[in-house]
Coordinates of C-alpha atoms in Angstrom, one line a residue:
Chain A
L32 CA 49.7 -9.8 11.0
R33 CA 46.5 -9.7 13.0
A34 CA 43.6 -11.5 11.4
L35 CA 39.9 -11.6 12.0
I36 CA 37.8 -14.4 10.6
I37 CA 34.3 -13.5 9.6
D38 CA 32.0 -16.4 8.5
D39 CA 28.6 -17.4 9.6
E40 CA 29.4 -21.1 9.7
R41 CA 31.3 -22.4 12.7
L42 CA 32.8 -25.3 10.8
A43 CA 34.1 -23.0 8.1
R44 CA 35.7 -20.7 10.7
S45 CA 37.4 -23.6 12.6
E46 CA 38.6 -25.0 9.3
L47 CA 40.2 -21.7 8.3
R48 CA 41.6 -21.3 11.8
R49 CA 43.2 -24.8 11.5
L50 CA 44.6 -24.0 8.0
L51 CA 46.0 -20.7 9.2
G52 CA 47.7 -22.6 12.1
H53 CA 50.4 -23.5 9.6
H54 CA 51.2 -19.9 9.2
P55 CA 52.6 -18.5 12.4
E56 CA 53.0 -15.1 10.8
V57 CA 49.3 -14.7 10.9
E58 CA 47.8 -14.3 14.4
I59 CA 44.0 -14.9 14.6
V60 CA 42.8 -12.2 17.0
G61 CA 39.1 -13.1 16.8
E62 CA 36.1 -14.5 15.0
A63 CA 32.8 -13.1 14.0
Q64 CA 29.7 -14.7 12.6
N65 CA 27.9 -11.8 11.1
A66 CA 28.4 -8.2 10.1
T67 CA 27.3 -6.7 13.4
E68 CA 29.7 -8.8 15.4
A69 CA 32.4 -8.1 12.8
R70 CA 32.1 -4.4 13.1
R71 CA 32.4 -4.6 16.9
A72 CA 35.4 -6.9 16.6
I73 CA 37.1 -4.5 14.0
D74 CA 36.6 -1.6 16.4
D75 CA 37.9 -3.5 19.4
L76 CA 40.7 -5.6 17.9
E77 CA 41.8 -3.4 14.9
P78 CA 42.8 -6.4 12.8
D79 CA 45.2 -5.9 9.9
I80 CA 43.4 -8.4 7.7
L81 CA 39.9 -9.7 7.4
F82 CA 39.1 -13.2 6.1
L83 CA 35.6 -12.4 5.0
D84 CA 32.8 -14.6 3.8
V85 CA 30.8 -12.8 1.2
Q86 CA 27.4 -14.5 1.9
M87 CA 26.2 -14.0 5.4
P88 CA 22.7 -13.7 7.0
G89 CA 21.7 -10.0 7.4
E90 CA 24.4 -7.9 5.9
S91 CA 26.7 -9.4 3.2
G92 CA 30.4 -9.0 3.3
F93 CA 30.2 -6.2 0.8
E94 CA 27.8 -4.3 2.9
L95 CA 30.0 -4.7 5.9
L96 CA 33.0 -3.3 4.0
A97 CA 30.9 -0.4 2.7
S98 CA 30.0 0.6 6.3
L99 CA 33.6 0.7 7.5
E100 CA 35.4 4.0 7.8
A101 CA 38.6 2.5 6.7
V102 CA 39.0 -1.0 5.3
P103 CA 41.9 -3.2 6.4
L104 CA 43.4 -5.8 4.1
V105 CA 40.7 -8.2 2.9
V106 CA 40.7 -11.7 1.7
F107 CA 37.2 -12.9 0.5
T108 CA 36.2 -16.4 1.1
T109 CA 33.3 -17.9 -0.9
A110 CA 31.9 -21.3 -1.5
Y111 CA 31.1 -20.6 -5.1
D112 CA 32.6 -18.1 -7.5
E113 CA 29.6 -15.9 -8.4
Y114 CA 30.6 -13.3 -5.9
A115 CA 34.3 -13.8 -6.4
L116 CA 34.1 -12.1 -9.8
R117 CA 32.7 -9.1 -8.1
A118 CA 35.4 -9.3 -5.4
F119 CA 38.1 -9.2 -8.1
E120 CA 36.7 -6.0 -9.5
V121 CA 37.2 -4.3 -6.1
S122 CA 40.9 -5.1 -6.4
A123 CA 40.6 -6.8 -3.1
L124 CA 43.8 -8.4 -2.2
D125 CA 42.7 -11.9 -2.9
Y126 CA 39.9 -14.4 -2.7
L127 CA 39.8 -18.0 -1.6
V128 CA 37.2 -20.6 -2.7
K129 CA 35.9 -23.0 -0.1
P130 CA 37.0 -25.7 0.5
I131 CA 40.3 -23.8 0.8
D132 CA 43.3 -25.3 -0.9
P133 CA 46.3 -25.1 1.6
K134 CA 48.7 -24.2 -1.2
R135 CA 46.5 -21.4 -2.4
L136 CA 46.2 -20.1 1.2
A137 CA 50.0 -20.2 1.5
S138 CA 50.5 -18.0 -1.5
T139 CA 47.8 -15.7 -0.4
V140 CA 49.5 -15.3 3.0
E141 CA 52.8 -14.6 1.3
R142 CA 51.3 -11.8 -0.8
L143 CA 49.5 -10.4 2.3
L144 CA 52.7 -10.1 4.2
V145 CA 54.4 -8.3 1.3
T146 CA 51.5 -5.8 1.1
W147 CA 51.3 -5.4 4.8
R148 CA 55.0 -4.7 5.2
A149 CA 54.9 -2.1 2.5
G150 CA 51.8 -0.5 4.1
S151 CA 53.0 -0.5 7.7
A152 CA 56.3 1.1 6.8
S153 CA 54.5 4.2 6.0
S154 CA 52.8 4.5 9.4
L155 CA 54.9 5.8 12.3
P156 CA 56.6 3.3 14.5
G157 CA 55.5 3.3 18.1
E158 CA 52.2 4.7 17.2
S159 CA 49.7 2.8 19.4
R160 CA 46.6 1.3 18.0
T161 CA 44.3 3.4 20.1
D162 CA 46.1 6.5 18.9
R163 CA 45.6 5.5 15.4
A164 CA 41.9 5.0 15.8
K165 CA 41.5 8.7 16.7
A166 CA 44.1 10.0 14.3
P167 CA 42.9 11.2 10.9
L168 CA 42.7 8.7 8.1
S169 CA 46.0 8.5 6.2
P170 CA 46.2 8.5 2.4
H171 CA 47.0 4.8 2.6
D172 CA 43.7 4.0 4.3
R173 CA 41.2 2.4 2.1
V174 CA 37.5 2.9 1.7
F175 CA 35.1 0.5 0.1
V176 CA 32.8 2.0 -2.5
T177 CA 30.0 0.3 -4.3
E178 CA 27.8 1.7 -7.0
G179 CA 25.3 -0.6 -8.7
E180 CA 27.0 -3.9 -9.4
R181 CA 30.5 -2.5 -9.3
S182 CA 32.6 -2.0 -6.3
W183 CA 36.1 -0.7 -5.5
L184 CA 38.5 -0.7 -2.7
V185 CA 40.0 2.8 -3.0
E186 CA 43.1 4.1 -1.3
L187 CA 42.2 7.6 -0.1
G188 CA 45.4 8.9 -1.6
T189 CA 44.2 8.1 -5.1
I190 CA 41.1 10.1 -4.7
S191 CA 41.6 13.5 -6.3
L192 CA 38.3 15.1 -5.4
F193 CA 35.4 14.7 -3.0
E194 CA 32.2 16.5 -4.0
S195 CA 29.2 16.9 -1.8
E196 CA 25.8 15.6 -3.1
G197 CA 23.4 16.0 -0.2
N198 CA 24.1 13.3 2.4
Y199 CA 26.3 11.6 -0.1
T200 CA 29.7 12.3 -1.5
R201 CA 30.9 11.8 -5.0
V202 CA 34.6 10.7 -5.1
L203 CA 36.8 11.0 -8.1
F204 CA 39.5 8.5 -8.8
G205 CA 40.9 7.4 -12.1
K206 CA 38.0 7.6 -14.5
E207 CA 35.5 6.6 -11.9
K208 CA 33.2 8.8 -9.8
P209 CA 30.9 6.8 -7.7
L210 CA 28.9 8.0 -4.7
I211 CA 29.8 7.0 -1.1
N212 CA 27.3 6.9 1.7
R213 CA 28.8 9.6 3.9
S214 CA 28.4 13.4 3.9
L215 CA 31.3 15.7 3.0
N216 CA 31.4 17.1 6.6
Q217 CA 31.6 13.6 8.1
L218 CA 34.5 12.8 5.8
E219 CA 36.2 16.1 6.4
A220 CA 36.2 15.4 10.2
R221 CA 38.2 12.2 9.5
L222 CA 40.5 13.2 6.7
D223 CA 44.0 14.6 7.2
E224 CA 43.8 18.3 6.5
R225 CA 47.4 18.5 5.3
V226 CA 46.4 16.3 2.3
F227 CA 42.7 16.7 1.9
F228 CA 41.9 20.4 1.8
R229 CA 38.4 21.8 2.0
A230 CA 38.2 24.0 -1.0
N231 CA 34.8 25.4 -0.7
R232 CA 31.4 24.5 0.7
S233 CA 30.9 21.5 -1.5
Q234 CA 34.4 20.2 -2.4
I235 CA 37.4 18.6 -0.7
V236 CA 40.5 18.4 -2.9
N237 CA 43.5 16.1 -2.6
L238 CA 46.5 18.5 -2.6
K239 CA 48.7 15.8 -4.1
A240 CA 46.4 15.7 -7.1
V241 CA 46.7 19.5 -7.7
R242 CA 48.7 20.3 -10.8
G243 CA 48.7 24.1 -10.5
I244 CA 47.2 26.9 -8.5
H245 CA 46.2 30.2 -10.1
P246 CA 45.0 33.4 -8.5
W247 CA 41.4 34.0 -9.3
F248 CA 39.2 37.1 -9.0
G249 CA 37.8 38.3 -5.7
G250 CA 40.8 36.9 -3.6
R251 CA 39.9 33.3 -4.6
L252 CA 42.2 30.7 -5.9
M253 CA 41.7 28.3 -8.8
A254 CA 43.2 24.8 -8.4
E255 CA 43.7 22.7 -11.5
L256 CA 43.7 18.9 -10.9
E257 CA 45.6 16.2 -12.7
G258 CA 42.4 15.0 -14.2
G259 CA 41.8 18.4 -15.7
Q260 CA 39.0 19.4 -13.3
E261 CA 39.1 22.9 -11.9
V262 CA 38.2 23.7 -8.3
T263 CA 37.7 27.1 -6.9
L264 CA 38.9 27.9 -3.4
S265 CA 36.6 30.2 -1.7
R266 CA 38.0 33.5 -0.4
R267 CA 38.1 32.2 3.2
R268 CA 39.6 28.8 2.2
A269 CA 42.1 30.6 -0.1
R270 CA 43.4 32.5 2.9
A271 CA 43.6 29.3 4.9
F272 CA 45.4 27.7 2.1
R273 CA 48.0 30.5 1.9
E274 CA 48.6 30.1 5.6
L275 CA 49.0 26.4 5.3
M276 CA 51.5 26.8 2.5
S277 CA 53.5 29.4 4.3
V278 CA 54.2 27.3 7.3
Chain B
M153 CA -3.2 4.7 -40.6
S154 CA -2.9 0.9 -41.0
L155 CA -1.1 -0.6 -44.0
Y156 CA -4.5 -2.0 -45.2
W157 CA -6.1 1.4 -45.5
K158 CA -3.0 2.9 -47.1
C159 CA -3.2 0.2 -49.8
Q160 CA -6.9 0.6 -50.1
I161 CA -6.7 4.3 -50.8
A162 CA -3.7 4.0 -53.2
G163 CA -5.3 1.1 -55.1
W164 CA -8.7 2.8 -55.5
S165 CA -7.2 6.1 -56.4
F166 CA -5.4 4.3 -59.2
Y167 CA -8.7 2.8 -60.2
G168 CA -10.3 6.3 -60.2
L169 CA -7.4 7.7 -62.3
L170 CA -8.1 5.0 -65.0
A171 CA -11.9 5.4 -64.8
A172 CA -11.6 9.2 -65.3
G173 CA -8.6 9.1 -67.6
I174 CA -9.6 6.6 -70.3
P175 CA -13.0 8.3 -71.2
T176 CA -11.3 11.7 -71.1
L177 CA -8.8 10.5 -73.8
Y178 CA -11.7 9.4 -76.0
G179 CA -14.3 12.1 -75.5
G180 CA -12.9 14.8 -73.3
M181 CA -13.5 15.6 -69.7
R182 CA -17.2 15.7 -68.6
W183 CA -18.8 15.9 -65.2
T184 CA -20.4 12.5 -65.7
V185 CA -16.9 11.0 -66.1
A186 CA -15.7 12.6 -62.9
L187 CA -18.9 11.5 -61.1
R188 CA -18.5 8.0 -62.4
A189 CA -14.9 7.8 -61.2
A190 CA -15.8 9.2 -57.8
L191 CA -18.7 6.8 -57.4
G192 CA -16.4 3.9 -58.6
I193 CA -13.9 4.7 -55.9
A194 CA -16.6 4.9 -53.2
M195 CA -18.2 1.6 -54.4
G196 CA -14.8 -0.1 -54.6
L197 CA -13.9 1.0 -51.0
F198 CA -17.2 0.0 -49.6
L199 CA -17.7 -3.3 -51.4
T200 CA -14.1 -4.6 -50.7
E201 CA -14.4 -3.6 -47.1
Q202 CA -17.6 -5.6 -46.8
L203 CA -15.9 -8.4 -48.7
R204 CA -13.0 -8.3 -46.3
K205 CA -15.3 -8.7 -43.3
F206 CA -17.2 -11.5 -45.0
M207 CA -14.0 -13.4 -45.9
L208 CA -12.7 -13.1 -42.3
R209 CA -16.0 -14.2 -40.9
R210 CA -16.1 -17.2 -43.1
G211 CA -12.5 -18.0 -42.4
W212 CA -11.3 -17.8 -46.0
P213 CA -7.6 -17.1 -45.1
W214 CA -7.6 -20.5 -43.4
L215 CA -9.2 -22.5 -46.3
P216 CA -7.2 -25.0 -48.3
L217 CA -6.4 -23.7 -51.8
H218 CA -8.8 -26.1 -53.7
R219 CA -11.7 -24.8 -51.6
L220 CA -10.6 -21.2 -51.6
A221 CA -10.0 -20.8 -55.4
P222 CA -13.7 -21.2 -56.6
R223 CA -14.9 -18.9 -53.7
V224 CA -12.4 -16.2 -54.7
V225 CA -13.5 -16.3 -58.4
L226 CA -17.1 -16.2 -57.5
A227 CA -16.6 -13.3 -55.0
A228 CA -14.7 -11.4 -57.7
V229 CA -17.5 -11.9 -60.3
V230 CA -20.1 -10.8 -57.8
V231 CA -18.3 -7.7 -56.7
A232 CA -17.3 -6.7 -60.2
T233 CA -20.9 -7.2 -61.5
L234 CA -22.3 -5.2 -58.6
M235 CA -20.0 -2.3 -59.3
V236 CA -20.7 -2.3 -63.1
L237 CA -24.4 -2.6 -62.6
I238 CA -24.5 0.4 -60.2
L239 CA -22.3 2.4 -62.4
L240 CA -24.2 1.4 -65.6
P241 CA -26.3 4.6 -66.0
L242 CA -23.2 6.7 -65.8
L243 CA -21.2 4.4 -68.0
L244 CA -23.9 4.3 -70.8
V245 CA -24.0 8.1 -70.9
N246 CA -20.3 8.2 -71.7
I247 CA -20.1 5.4 -74.2
T248 CA -20.2 6.9 -77.7
A249 CA -20.1 3.7 -79.7
A250 CA -23.4 2.5 -81.3
D251 CA -23.3 -0.8 -79.7
P252 CA -22.4 -0.5 -75.9
A253 CA -21.9 -4.3 -75.5
G254 CA -18.3 -4.2 -76.6
P255 CA -17.0 -1.4 -74.4
L256 CA -19.1 -2.7 -71.5
T257 CA -17.5 -6.2 -71.7
T258 CA -14.1 -4.5 -71.5
I259 CA -15.1 -2.4 -68.6
F260 CA -16.5 -5.4 -66.8
S261 CA -13.2 -7.4 -67.4
I262 CA -11.2 -4.5 -66.0
H263 CA -13.3 -4.5 -62.9
L264 CA -13.1 -8.2 -62.6
I265 CA -9.3 -8.1 -62.8
F266 CA -9.2 -5.3 -60.3
V267 CA -11.3 -7.0 -57.7
L268 CA -9.6 -10.4 -58.3
G269 CA -6.2 -8.7 -57.8
W270 CA -7.5 -7.0 -54.6
I271 CA -8.6 -10.4 -53.1
L272 CA -5.4 -12.1 -54.0
L273 CA -3.3 -9.3 -52.6
Y274 CA -5.3 -9.3 -49.4
L275 CA -5.2 -13.0 -48.9
G276 CA -1.6 -13.2 -49.8
Y277 CA -0.6 -10.5 -47.3
H278 CA -2.8 -12.0 -44.6
N279 CA -1.2 -15.4 -45.1
L280 CA 2.3 -14.0 -45.0
R281 CA 1.6 -12.2 -41.7
R282 CA 0.1 -15.2 -40.2
V283 CA 3.2 -17.2 -41.0
H284 CA 5.3 -14.6 -39.4
V285 CA 3.2 -14.5 -36.2
A286 CA 3.2 -18.3 -36.0
E287 CA 7.0 -18.3 -36.4
A288 CA 7.4 -15.8 -33.7
E289 CA 5.1 -17.7 -31.4
K290 CA 6.9 -20.9 -32.1
L291 CA 10.2 -19.3 -31.2
R292 CA 8.8 -17.8 -28.0
L293 CA 7.5 -21.2 -26.9
E294 CA 10.7 -22.9 -27.7
L295 CA 12.6 -20.3 -25.7
A296 CA 10.3 -20.7 -22.7
M297 CA 10.7 -24.5 -23.0
R298 CA 14.5 -24.2 -23.0
E299 CA 14.4 -21.8 -20.1
T300 CA 12.4 -24.2 -17.9
E301 CA 14.6 -27.0 -19.0
L302 CA 17.7 -25.1 -18.1
S303 CA 16.4 -24.0 -14.7
A304 CA 15.4 -27.6 -14.0
L305 CA 19.0 -28.6 -14.9
R306 CA 20.4 -25.9 -12.7
A307 CA 18.2 -26.8 -9.9
Q308 CA 19.4 -30.4 -10.0
L309 CA 22.8 -29.6 -8.7
N310 CA 23.2 -26.4 -6.8
P311 CA 27.0 -25.7 -6.8
H312 CA 26.7 -23.4 -3.9
F313 CA 25.2 -26.1 -1.7
L314 CA 27.7 -28.6 -3.0
F315 CA 30.8 -26.5 -2.2
N316 CA 29.5 -25.3 1.1
S317 CA 28.9 -28.9 2.1
L318 CA 32.3 -30.0 1.0
N319 CA 33.8 -27.2 3.0
S320 CA 31.9 -28.1 6.1
L321 CA 32.9 -31.7 5.6
R322 CA 36.6 -30.8 5.4
G323 CA 36.2 -29.1 8.8
L324 CA 34.3 -32.0 10.2
I325 CA 36.9 -34.6 9.2
T326 CA 39.3 -33.6 12.0
E327 CA 36.6 -32.5 14.4
N328 CA 34.3 -35.5 14.3
P329 CA 35.5 -38.3 12.0
S330 CA 32.5 -40.6 12.4
H331 CA 30.1 -37.7 11.8
A332 CA 32.1 -36.8 8.7
Q333 CA 31.8 -40.3 7.4
E334 CA 28.1 -40.2 7.8
A335 CA 28.0 -36.9 6.0
V336 CA 30.0 -38.3 3.1
T337 CA 27.5 -41.2 2.7
R338 CA 24.6 -38.7 2.8
L339 CA 26.2 -36.5 0.1
A340 CA 26.8 -39.6 -2.0
A341 CA 23.2 -40.7 -1.7
L342 CA 22.0 -37.2 -2.5
L343 CA 24.3 -37.0 -5.6
R344 CA 23.2 -40.4 -6.7
H345 CA 19.5 -39.4 -6.4
T346 CA 20.2 -36.2 -8.4
L347 CA 22.1 -37.9 -11.1
Q348 CA 19.5 -40.6 -11.6
L349 CA 16.9 -37.9 -12.1
S350 CA 18.5 -36.8 -15.3
R351 CA 17.3 -40.1 -16.7
A352 CA 13.9 -40.4 -14.9
R353 CA 11.0 -38.0 -15.4
T354 CA 9.5 -38.8 -12.1
T355 CA 10.5 -40.2 -8.8
T356 CA 8.6 -41.7 -5.9
L357 CA 7.6 -39.7 -2.9
E358 CA 9.6 -42.1 -0.8
D359 CA 12.9 -41.4 -2.7
E360 CA 12.2 -37.7 -2.9
L361 CA 11.6 -37.5 0.9
E362 CA 14.7 -39.6 1.5
A363 CA 16.8 -37.2 -0.6
T364 CA 15.2 -34.2 1.1
R365 CA 16.2 -35.7 4.5
H366 CA 19.8 -36.1 3.3
Y367 CA 19.7 -32.6 2.0
L368 CA 18.5 -31.2 5.3
E369 CA 21.0 -33.2 7.3
L370 CA 23.8 -31.8 5.2
E371 CA 22.6 -28.3 5.5
S372 CA 22.4 -28.8 9.2
L373 CA 26.2 -29.3 9.1
R374 CA 26.5 -25.8 7.9
F375 CA 23.8 -24.1 9.9
E376 CA 24.1 -26.2 13.0
S377 CA 21.7 -24.9 15.6
R378 CA 20.4 -22.3 13.2
L379 CA 18.5 -24.9 11.3
Q380 CA 15.7 -27.0 12.8
Y381 CA 13.6 -29.2 10.6
E382 CA 10.8 -31.7 10.6
I383 CA 9.3 -33.9 7.9
D384 CA 5.7 -34.9 8.6
S385 CA 3.9 -37.3 6.2
D386 CA 0.7 -39.1 7.0
L387 CA 0.8 -41.3 3.9
E388 CA 0.7 -45.0 4.4
S389 CA 2.1 -45.7 1.0
L390 CA 4.9 -43.5 -0.3
D391 CA 4.7 -45.1 -3.7
V392 CA 3.3 -42.0 -5.3
A393 CA 4.9 -40.3 -8.3
V394 CA 6.2 -36.8 -7.8
P395 CA 8.3 -34.5 -10.0
P396 CA 12.0 -35.1 -9.1
M397 CA 13.6 -32.5 -6.9
L398 CA 10.2 -30.9 -6.2
I399 CA 10.3 -31.1 -2.5
Q400 CA 14.0 -30.7 -2.3
N401 CA 13.9 -27.5 -4.3
L402 CA 11.1 -26.2 -2.1
V403 CA 13.3 -26.9 1.0
E404 CA 16.3 -25.4 -0.7
N405 CA 14.3 -22.2 -1.3
A406 CA 13.1 -22.2 2.2
I407 CA 16.6 -22.3 3.4
K408 CA 18.1 -19.9 0.9
H409 CA 15.4 -17.2 1.3
G410 CA 14.5 -17.9 4.8
I411 CA 17.0 -19.5 7.2
A412 CA 20.2 -18.3 5.5
R413 CA 19.1 -14.7 5.9
L414 CA 18.4 -14.9 9.6
P415 CA 21.3 -14.5 11.9
E416 CA 19.3 -16.5 14.5
G417 CA 18.2 -19.1 12.0
G418 CA 14.8 -20.8 12.2
S419 CA 12.9 -24.0 11.3
V420 CA 11.8 -25.7 8.1
R421 CA 8.8 -28.0 8.2
V422 CA 7.7 -30.3 5.4
T423 CA 4.1 -31.5 5.6
I424 CA 2.7 -34.1 3.2
R425 CA -1.1 -34.7 3.1
K426 CA -3.2 -36.8 0.8
S427 CA -6.8 -36.1 -0.3
S428 CA -8.8 -38.4 -2.5
Q429 CA -7.1 -37.2 -5.7
D430 CA -4.4 -34.8 -4.8
L431 CA -1.2 -34.7 -2.9
H432 CA -0.7 -31.6 -0.8
I433 CA 2.8 -30.6 -0.1
R434 CA 3.5 -27.7 2.3
V435 CA 6.9 -26.4 3.1
T436 CA 7.1 -23.7 5.8
N437 CA 10.1 -21.7 7.0
T438 CA 10.8 -19.0 9.4
G439 CA 11.1 -15.7 7.6
T440 CA 9.2 -13.0 5.8
L441 CA 8.2 -12.8 2.2
A442 CA 8.5 -9.1 1.6
D443 CA 12.2 -9.4 1.6
E444 CA 12.8 -9.8 -2.0
P445 CA 10.0 -8.8 -4.3
G446 CA 10.4 -9.5 -8.0
K447 CA 13.3 -11.9 -7.8
R448 CA 11.2 -14.5 -6.2
G449 CA 8.6 -14.2 -8.9
I450 CA 10.8 -15.7 -11.6
G451 CA 11.6 -18.8 -9.5
L452 CA 7.9 -19.2 -8.8
T453 CA 6.9 -18.9 -12.4
N454 CA 9.5 -21.5 -13.4
S455 CA 8.4 -23.9 -10.8
L456 CA 4.8 -23.6 -11.8
E457 CA 5.7 -24.1 -15.4
R458 CA 7.7 -27.2 -14.7
L459 CA 4.8 -28.6 -12.7
R460 CA 2.4 -27.8 -15.5
L461 CA 4.7 -29.6 -18.0
M462 CA 4.5 -32.7 -15.9
F463 CA 1.0 -32.7 -14.6
G464 CA -1.0 -30.6 -16.9
E465 CA -3.4 -28.0 -15.5
G466 CA -4.4 -29.8 -12.4
V467 CA -1.6 -28.3 -10.3
S468 CA -1.6 -25.4 -8.0
F469 CA 1.4 -23.6 -6.5
G470 CA 1.4 -20.7 -4.1
I471 CA 3.6 -19.0 -1.6
R472 CA 2.4 -16.7 1.2
Q473 CA 3.1 -15.3 4.6
L474 CA 1.4 -17.8 6.9
E475 CA 2.2 -16.0 10.2
P476 CA 4.2 -12.8 10.9
S477 CA 7.4 -14.7 10.8
E478 CA 6.5 -17.8 8.9
V479 CA 6.3 -18.3 5.1
A480 CA 4.4 -21.3 3.6
C481 CA 4.8 -22.7 0.1
D482 CA 1.9 -24.9 -1.0
V483 CA 1.9 -27.3 -3.9
V484 CA -1.0 -29.5 -4.9
V485 CA -0.4 -32.1 -7.6
P486 CA -2.8 -34.7 -8.8
I487 CA -2.0 -38.2 -7.5
A488 CA -1.0 -40.6 -10.1
T489 CA 0.4 -43.8 -8.7
R490 CA 3.9 -44.3 -10.2
R491 CA 3.2 -42.5 -13.4
P492 CA 1.8 -39.0 -13.8
A493 CA 0.3 -37.7 -17.0
R494 CA 2.9 -38.0 -19.7
T495 CA 2.5 -34.5 -21.0
A496 CA 6.1 -33.9 -20.1
S497 CA 7.5 -36.4 -22.5
R498 CA 7.7 -34.4 -25.7
P499 CA 10.2 -35.3 -28.4
S500 CA 13.6 -34.1 -27.5
S501 CA 14.1 -32.9 -31.1
T502 CA 11.8 -30.0 -30.6
V503 CA 14.1 -28.7 -27.8
R504 CA 17.5 -29.2 -29.4

């Protein structure tokens, strides 16, 4: 389990490093003291887990996450619990209050390992990290979404529909439909086409969320989603869809 | 249309109905009866409106009852007499009885009762509304009071600072034990200072500066090279009363809104100067003001309100961009050796 520690305070970082020293399963691959450094470190080191301080100068931990294409496992660290409540709503794996209780850290690490093993089983063995960086995002990759005061860490696989709204994209999962700060075209370039299918100019649909496909007039197709939404596949995309399905 | 005018029109219409109705029952409808009723309504509206202005000008609604009662009776008699006198020619035309004195007395009494009723209704309503407004005002003030009280309490012990310090301390214990011991002593001194403030209304400049120094030292543990600070005071005697936590809160804000936001950090400078009557406190920090509009305003208002509670109106409080990357917060409080004006000591029962 490769970890990156992100905290603006040197003493806080070294303290966490020392505490994690008791857990050999966790390898600390780097440290960062602000969001900019963290982004670079995440690109270079591809950590499996971030220990992330919420309050930092410049961008906050939340802003950092929102800017990431795919979010690794995250444990928030915070000195006071005002942000921790928000962290919980994002269903982040865990959060730790500073000063960190070694027992609490131990149970967090245990939980992390369980989640990590479950997650890494789904990715191909022998797949190198650099390959993965260029490979499309898998349904298990997670994105961080904030809207107003609420935020979510969403597995791509649970998103049923992406809808273009100018430079933003509205994502549908469960009962929520917040906006994310990326255009539909940007997303399409990174999404796995076998799962996330461009239905028309303004929508990408998760094929796993499709309940039924009906022929529609003009050579189009109508996809009915689990949530009850109906998405029309344009004529050109309907043809592509038939080809994809016949393979 | 206001409630006042609605009532006016309803009331005088009722009057007009009576004035036209009663003679009609006796002697049938005549144009003089209708004219008399119309003139009565106009008179009533006009005279009571003048009366209202007169009463307000003379402050009748605020008079005690024993001084108000005779005035009300007199006013009612005057207005009723005026109305009857002006209407007299029209009234006489319609009175069929041989001796008009009897019916005229009745008509005067009815007018008197009408006008008296009008005055009582008006004053009663006026009074009721005033009570409501006063009540609302009292509630609002109490709320504001509690708000400042609360923010003062919150300001006393910033949990964020406390837990961050403890976290730094935990790291420091293995890294630099003697430095850690020193930090524990500082934290203890700062906590003691803070706890004692819940009992004292004021503190001396000396104690306040000492606490501020501890505070800055502890923050330096967290920020390390990102925080530089300087405390500069030209006072010979530090035995000057200041509101507790005043300087420390200013410094705390300077760090929270300034230094903590800057990846490179910056410096905080506390300058204390004394003029003949005032104490000038300036806290500057690296940073820009425009960062966070609105949010900062509330803190400013609260601080100013707290200062006003303590020192009365002789305080000033301002925050501004001193240089492109330097923000200055200036506070001027009147000097009162040891004890400031005791405006702050209000009975606690009003707050509970």
